[in-house]
XYZ file of C-alpha atoms in Angstrom:
486
model
C 93.046 28.291 98.585
C 92.861 26.886 95.099
C 91.508 27.773 91.680
C 91.003 31.366 92.605
C 91.335 33.062 89.272
C 87.547 33.298 89.517
C 87.548 34.420 93.110
C 90.027 37.232 93.203
C 89.692 39.005 89.921
C 86.336 40.770 89.892
C 85.712 39.925 86.283
C 86.446 36.273 86.930
C 84.123 36.248 89.940
C 81.295 37.519 87.790
C 82.063 34.977 85.101
C 81.932 32.199 87.664
C 78.612 33.452 88.962
C 77.235 33.670 85.471
C 78.161 30.027 84.901
C 75.505 29.059 87.440
C 72.673 29.924 85.066
C 70.406 26.944 85.637
C 70.085 26.705 89.378
C 67.658 23.821 89.237
C 70.439 21.607 87.851
C 72.330 21.824 91.141
C 71.592 18.762 93.230
C 72.868 16.979 96.270
C 74.829 14.680 93.980
C 76.931 17.657 92.886
C 76.755 18.809 96.097
C 114.930 12.561 117.662
C 117.427 13.120 114.656
C 117.466 10.457 112.089
C 119.157 9.767 108.778
C 118.313 7.214 106.101
C 118.220 3.727 107.562
C 118.839 4.830 111.152
C 117.331 2.737 113.958
C 117.692 5.031 116.898
C 115.975 4.255 120.150
C 113.117 6.575 121.077
C 114.086 9.494 123.287
C 114.270 8.594 126.951
C 111.878 11.394 127.845
C 109.577 13.282 125.501
C 107.420 16.003 126.978
C 105.312 17.438 124.216
C 101.731 17.850 123.107
C 102.832 18.121 119.472
C 104.157 15.484 117.096
C 107.783 15.834 116.004
C 108.642 15.052 112.384
C 112.271 14.286 111.547
C 112.796 13.914 107.816
C 115.965 13.248 105.847
C 115.153 13.772 102.164
C 117.287 13.484 99.028
C 116.128 15.103 95.792
C 117.104 13.665 92.406
C 116.200 16.266 89.784
C 116.890 13.830 86.918
C 114.480 11.199 88.212
C 112.052 13.759 89.689
C 112.174 11.805 92.940
C 112.543 12.465 96.633
C 113.768 9.540 98.729
C 114.545 9.348 102.363
C 113.670 8.455 105.896
C 111.043 9.878 108.223
C 110.554 9.474 111.948
C 107.509 10.808 113.773
C 107.461 11.035 117.542
C 103.835 11.056 118.639
C 102.559 13.505 121.202
C 101.796 12.223 124.676
C 98.399 13.865 124.978
C 95.407 11.679 124.121
C 92.029 10.936 125.638
C 92.247 7.139 125.446
C 94.803 4.416 124.673
C 95.762 4.341 121.020
C 96.104 1.149 118.990
C 96.827 2.500 115.512
C 97.928 5.626 113.691
C 96.726 6.915 110.325
C 98.711 8.879 107.778
C 97.640 10.731 104.641
C 99.596 9.810 101.509
C 98.314 12.625 99.320
C 100.792 12.099 96.439
C 99.032 8.829 95.608
C 96.111 10.779 94.207
C 98.341 11.561 91.220
C 99.002 7.887 90.439
C 95.523 7.094 89.154
C 93.817 10.443 88.585
C 90.062 10.181 89.187
C 89.049 13.767 88.675
C 88.662 16.150 85.735
C 90.622 15.491 82.542
C 91.704 19.126 82.313
C 93.491 18.854 85.685
C 95.068 15.448 85.074
C 98.874 15.527 85.567
C 100.915 15.124 82.400
C 103.156 12.736 84.351
C 101.792 10.666 87.271
C 103.182 10.762 90.774
C 103.003 8.589 93.890
C 104.615 7.831 97.241
C 105.852 4.381 98.267
C 106.430 3.389 101.898
C 108.715 0.674 103.277
C 110.432 -0.507 106.467
C 107.831 0.810 108.898
C 108.803 0.431 112.546
C 107.300 1.468 115.855
C 109.896 1.957 118.590
C 112.234 -0.216 116.540
C 109.756 -3.063 116.047
C 108.795 -3.812 112.430
C 105.067 -3.542 111.720
C 102.977 -4.105 108.620
C 101.216 -1.021 107.314
C 97.972 -1.099 105.331
C 97.598 1.360 102.446
C 94.420 2.165 100.583
C 94.991 4.899 98.011
C 95.830 8.018 100.065
C 95.387 6.527 103.563
C 97.953 4.451 105.457
C 97.154 2.636 108.698
C 100.060 1.775 110.997
C 99.248 -0.684 113.808
C 100.950 -0.206 117.159
C 102.545 -3.338 118.703
C 100.840 -2.501 121.987
C 98.190 0.065 122.948
C 99.781 3.443 123.577
C 98.445 4.783 126.889
C 97.743 8.341 127.914
C 100.964 10.160 128.742
C 103.205 7.956 126.616
C 104.861 8.619 123.288
C 106.008 6.391 120.435
C 108.395 6.758 117.536
C 107.225 5.652 114.095
C 109.880 5.339 111.374
C 109.661 4.587 107.685
C 111.524 4.881 104.407
C 109.789 6.403 101.415
C 110.118 7.156 97.720
C 108.191 10.073 96.250
C 107.780 10.330 92.493
C 106.869 13.927 91.693
C 104.070 14.478 89.188
C 104.231 17.080 86.463
C 101.189 19.280 86.286
C 99.939 18.089 89.660
C 97.966 20.491 91.801
C 100.289 21.943 94.457
C 102.769 19.049 94.190
C 104.472 19.843 90.911
C 107.710 20.229 88.964
C 108.405 23.125 86.620
C 111.720 23.356 84.788
C 114.419 23.467 87.502
C 111.990 23.759 90.408
C 110.135 21.232 92.549
C 107.135 22.421 94.561
C 106.793 20.121 97.565
C 103.332 20.300 99.109
C 101.817 17.454 101.154
C 104.999 15.640 100.094
C 105.585 13.413 103.127
C 103.333 10.982 105.052
C 101.183 13.354 107.097
C 99.659 12.334 110.417
C 95.891 12.314 110.316
C 94.111 14.244 113.047
C 92.274 12.366 115.783
C 89.883 14.503 117.784
C 86.478 14.157 119.454
C 85.021 13.149 116.085
C 87.549 10.329 115.655
C 90.170 9.915 112.936
C 89.957 12.368 110.070
C 90.771 10.260 107.037
C 88.400 11.945 104.609
C 89.093 11.370 100.905
C 90.899 13.792 98.633
C 88.846 16.221 96.560
C 89.820 18.765 93.936
C 87.353 21.263 95.418
C 88.967 23.415 98.085
C 91.794 22.330 100.358
C 91.103 18.870 101.836
C 93.970 19.079 104.331
C 93.223 19.095 108.062
C 96.406 18.958 110.126
C 97.612 19.501 113.689
C 100.337 21.701 115.096
C 103.672 19.895 114.900
C 107.419 20.417 115.149
C 109.738 19.717 112.220
C 113.408 18.966 111.692
C 113.990 18.481 107.965
C 117.296 17.739 106.230
C 117.443 18.230 102.460
C 120.134 16.733 100.237
C 119.896 18.658 96.998
C 121.786 18.825 93.676
C 124.577 21.328 93.138
C 123.257 24.802 92.429
C 119.886 24.218 94.100
C 118.580 25.924 97.203
C 115.592 25.402 99.494
C 112.743 27.766 100.325
C 110.623 26.390 103.147
C 108.062 26.797 105.872
C 110.934 26.896 108.355
C 113.361 29.622 109.303
C 115.887 29.266 106.494
C 117.108 32.863 106.404
C 120.749 31.940 106.867
C 120.786 29.041 104.432
C 122.696 29.405 101.189
C 123.360 27.095 98.262
C 124.749 24.061 100.037
C 123.872 20.487 100.791
C 122.882 18.956 103.078
C 120.866 21.643 104.834
C 118.823 21.101 107.988
C 115.893 23.369 108.813
C 113.892 23.348 112.016
C 110.506 24.872 112.756
C 108.301 24.476 115.789
C 104.550 24.800 116.159
C 103.294 24.798 112.563
C 100.554 22.797 110.840
C 102.492 21.664 107.799
C 105.914 21.897 106.177
C 106.147 22.935 102.532
C 109.282 23.463 100.461
C 110.437 24.697 97.072
C 113.673 23.202 95.712
C 115.072 25.367 92.948
C 118.073 26.788 91.154
C 116.115 29.342 89.119
C 114.585 31.707 91.669
C 115.891 35.080 92.803
C 114.763 36.955 95.908
C 113.780 40.448 96.976
C 114.110 40.724 100.736
C 112.600 43.073 103.266
C 111.030 43.194 106.722
C 107.606 43.686 108.231
C 108.215 44.418 111.877
C 110.412 41.592 113.140
C 109.492 39.232 110.306
C 111.640 38.887 107.194
C 109.487 38.963 104.056
C 110.980 37.409 100.912
C 109.560 37.556 97.398
C 110.908 34.840 95.080
C 110.581 35.339 91.322
C 111.732 33.911 87.991
C 113.231 35.546 84.931
C 110.469 37.364 83.098
C 108.768 38.507 86.309
C 111.055 41.498 86.931
C 108.314 43.944 85.943
C 105.960 42.845 88.741
C 108.306 41.487 91.426
C 109.043 44.819 93.203
C 105.360 45.747 93.386
C 104.423 42.338 94.741
C 107.186 42.428 97.330
C 106.015 45.856 98.478
C 102.480 44.488 98.734
C 103.722 41.506 100.740
C 105.518 43.726 103.254
C 102.561 46.089 103.401
C 100.112 43.223 103.832
C 102.064 41.631 106.657
C 102.223 44.971 108.457
C 98.525 45.615 107.843
C 97.343 42.274 109.196
C 99.719 42.417 112.136
C 98.340 45.809 113.140
C 94.718 44.769 112.626
C 94.641 41.229 114.021
C 97.740 40.626 116.115
C 101.464 40.000 115.821
C 102.721 37.367 113.395
C 104.697 34.930 115.586
C 107.268 33.545 113.129
C 110.574 35.008 111.968
C 110.148 34.672 108.212
C 107.578 34.332 105.443
C 108.250 33.532 101.771
C 106.147 34.427 98.733
C 106.989 32.270 95.699
C 105.710 33.279 92.262
C 105.345 30.324 89.953
C 103.600 27.367 88.412
C 102.285 25.234 91.249
C 99.811 23.239 89.180
C 96.597 23.381 87.226
C 94.169 26.077 88.358
C 96.246 27.226 91.328
C 96.212 31.013 91.424
C 97.806 30.936 94.850
C 98.197 28.610 97.808
C 98.908 28.982 101.497
C 101.241 27.016 103.734
C 102.693 28.008 107.093
C 105.516 30.455 106.448
C 105.323 30.021 102.663
C 102.734 31.026 100.078
C 102.603 30.807 96.311
C 101.012 33.221 93.864
C 100.649 33.876 90.171
C 102.640 36.963 89.124
C 99.879 38.745 87.188
C 96.098 38.862 86.950
C 93.904 39.962 84.041
C 91.913 43.136 84.616
C 89.744 45.396 82.494
C 92.857 47.483 81.866
C 95.096 44.545 80.978
C 97.623 42.535 83.002
C 98.412 43.824 86.508
C 100.573 42.577 89.398
C 98.609 39.985 91.385
C 98.544 42.064 94.568
C 95.186 40.695 95.684
C 96.365 37.079 95.396
C 99.543 37.788 97.375
C 97.754 39.579 100.210
C 95.030 36.944 100.261
C 97.544 34.142 100.766
C 99.392 36.118 103.415
C 96.147 36.696 105.323
C 95.974 32.910 105.559
C 99.001 33.087 107.839
C 96.524 34.357 110.432
C 93.423 32.387 109.372
C 94.599 28.791 108.956
C 98.271 29.178 109.864
C 98.063 30.473 113.425
C 94.330 30.049 114.063
C 93.413 26.703 112.574
C 90.152 25.087 111.561
C 88.985 21.884 109.969
C 89.325 22.926 106.323
C 87.287 19.940 105.151
C 84.388 20.352 107.549
C 84.228 24.174 107.791
C 86.156 25.698 104.888
C 84.434 29.073 105.202
C 86.137 29.709 108.521
C 89.545 30.324 107.020
C 88.617 31.199 103.422
C 85.824 33.596 104.360
C 87.839 35.443 106.982
C 90.831 35.517 104.644
C 88.760 36.938 101.771
C 87.355 39.595 104.091
C 90.898 40.430 105.216
C 92.030 40.663 101.599
C 89.117 42.924 100.622
C 89.771 45.111 103.661
C 93.409 45.519 102.617
C 92.527 46.233 98.992
C 89.977 48.814 100.118
C 92.209 50.663 102.562
C 95.553 50.368 100.772
C 94.653 50.039 97.092
C 91.394 52.070 97.138
C 89.395 49.249 95.558
C 85.742 49.161 96.588
C 84.008 45.805 96.255
C 80.564 46.901 97.533
C 78.806 46.190 94.253
C 80.435 42.758 93.936
C 79.447 41.824 97.486
C 75.862 42.891 96.943
C 75.546 40.856 93.769
C 77.221 37.887 95.429
C 74.716 38.032 98.275
C 71.767 37.983 95.879
C 73.249 35.161 93.806
C 74.102 33.015 96.849
C 70.535 33.413 98.130
C 69.273 32.142 94.778
C 71.651 29.195 94.815
C 70.633 28.188 98.323
C 66.973 28.339 97.376
C 67.561 26.112 94.349
C 70.149 23.661 95.694
C 70.080 23.866 99.476
C 73.810 24.488 99.912
C 74.913 26.938 102.610
C 78.135 28.752 103.409
C 78.883 26.417 106.318
C 78.855 23.068 104.520
C 81.769 20.661 104.114
C 83.857 20.567 100.941
C 81.974 17.566 99.640
C 78.654 19.416 99.468
C 79.745 21.997 96.904
C 79.684 21.883 93.135
C 82.912 23.430 91.903
C 80.995 26.226 90.183
C 79.595 27.665 93.443
C 82.335 26.834 95.951
C 84.153 30.163 95.663
C 80.952 32.168 95.876
C 79.589 30.365 98.936
C 82.821 29.820 100.876
C 84.859 32.931 99.987
C 82.629 35.763 98.839
C 79.414 35.427 100.834
C 81.241 35.216 104.197
C 83.220 38.335 103.207
C 79.915 40.068 102.442
C 78.711 38.889 105.847
C 81.626 40.559 107.624
C 81.061 43.808 105.731
C 77.391 43.702 106.717
C 78.443 43.150 110.322
C 80.583 46.292 110.077
C 77.489 48.180 108.956
C 75.642 46.949 112.029
C 78.196 47.218 114.837
C 80.993 49.324 113.323
C 84.358 48.578 111.789
C 86.317 48.961 115.032
C 84.150 46.373 116.742
C 84.568 43.878 113.911
C 88.349 44.298 114.007
C 88.192 43.809 117.785
C 86.300 40.549 117.207
C 89.028 39.274 114.897
C 91.768 40.342 117.311
C 90.050 38.530 120.184
C 89.494 35.438 118.041
C 93.148 35.437 116.976
C 94.381 35.855 120.528
C 92.161 33.145 121.993
C 92.713 30.470 119.367
C 96.375 30.877 118.457
C 97.939 27.470 117.668
C 94.558 25.816 118.200
C 91.716 24.548 116.045
C 88.635 26.760 116.174
C 85.081 26.072 115.010
C 82.202 28.152 113.696
C 80.664 27.953 117.147
C 83.871 29.319 118.688
C 83.886 32.248 116.275
C 80.254 33.123 116.991
C 80.870 32.984 120.738
C 83.858 35.342 120.507
C 81.959 37.692 118.214
C 78.995 37.828 120.589
C 81.219 38.458 123.608
C 83.073 41.327 121.946
C 79.912 42.833 120.455
C 78.131 42.699 123.795
C 75.076 40.986 122.315
C 74.096 37.615 120.929
C 75.064 37.555 117.262
C 73.891 33.975 116.733
C 70.811 35.002 114.687
C 72.996 37.184 112.447
C 75.430 34.351 111.664
C 72.596 31.824 111.348
C 71.080 33.953 108.608
C 74.310 34.544 106.706
C 75.994 31.141 107.076
C 73.040 28.772 107.306
C 70.353 30.840 105.488
C 68.018 30.558 108.487
């Protein structure tokens, strides 16, 4: 989720809709353990269907740099012999910014790679902007693994989106070379875009060691409940899609529990007035979604309030979300409860049940927005019926003028209509489905979908099939009308 000031404050939603005043102007054009320098042999026997990342990272707060060593043990499962591996180097987008001037980092960032080896054999990587190709010395057959190692140097941007530094805090998102996904459609090495979240990843295991300056601590995707201010610190986490971290010496925490999961709210000085309310909302939201959709499977989740880059109201990562502390309302500034519970709903829709966020962004953002609205309606007594009705009318007009649907890829959307088409219209769709088959049945659909596709990557077709099975009738025409405008 990004740039959601317009999506999750009603007034900002309406402003965004109003911006689309000349619909005819929309066109298709808009549309094993390792430490630095180690050369360990690959494990004698690796039985896994998930990659294993082992990262040893040192943070220099004076240079705004992370340096270290990464080893990735590839999963054994594949459908054909593999001759190369692709990685995303997302930090390179901040070296030569090609997007809007208003979102340009005030200080550039990048990631440099060196000493790449496959099972101890040096290989020559090829890097083009944010994509790195690593050749394998020999084709990797089905049922075999390989260990790819490399050194890296990450220069952190200032004012970058998601990857950012703010005073004594570094927000590390997409901060390491990330394996590209290879599935039935081939390698997913799609280019970066500032619209939406262009990050499609696979379930992986992580073992990450941080070497941090005195006084700093780490807040991460992993289970770091017992970690205090010390260095180095090693954090492990299995079966997650990504590994994000916040390195800081400024944050304080409010701790609590939702069922068996520890829920932490991290805040800065000046946020004391909203921190307790947002922590209560985080605990309440985790309980609410767990009861509605199914148990959250991890031991901890962190909510970090802070400046994660231009236009970022909030952002989701496995086990860690960020949020702004306050939102503007008609009555003035209020705690950003809706942003917090939205990002936490992503723990279900994206975190546990995955989807291709580039190809089908509605599938996590739409279900997450519906989940958020459902929480705000039941727990905060906020009724969004009027907003959803107006959004439905406006999205119909936009489709008629520009041809975009709610089931397009990121690259088809102008920024001005992305939130409306991908977030709000699918939420309106789910509310309309409740009107047709009942709220209990819709919740049962989401529970069944969550149970069936945990730790997997689902598609729109998968969701429609589950919905039809639970409803006891073919809902394809319903979803065709709402998602594809047919």
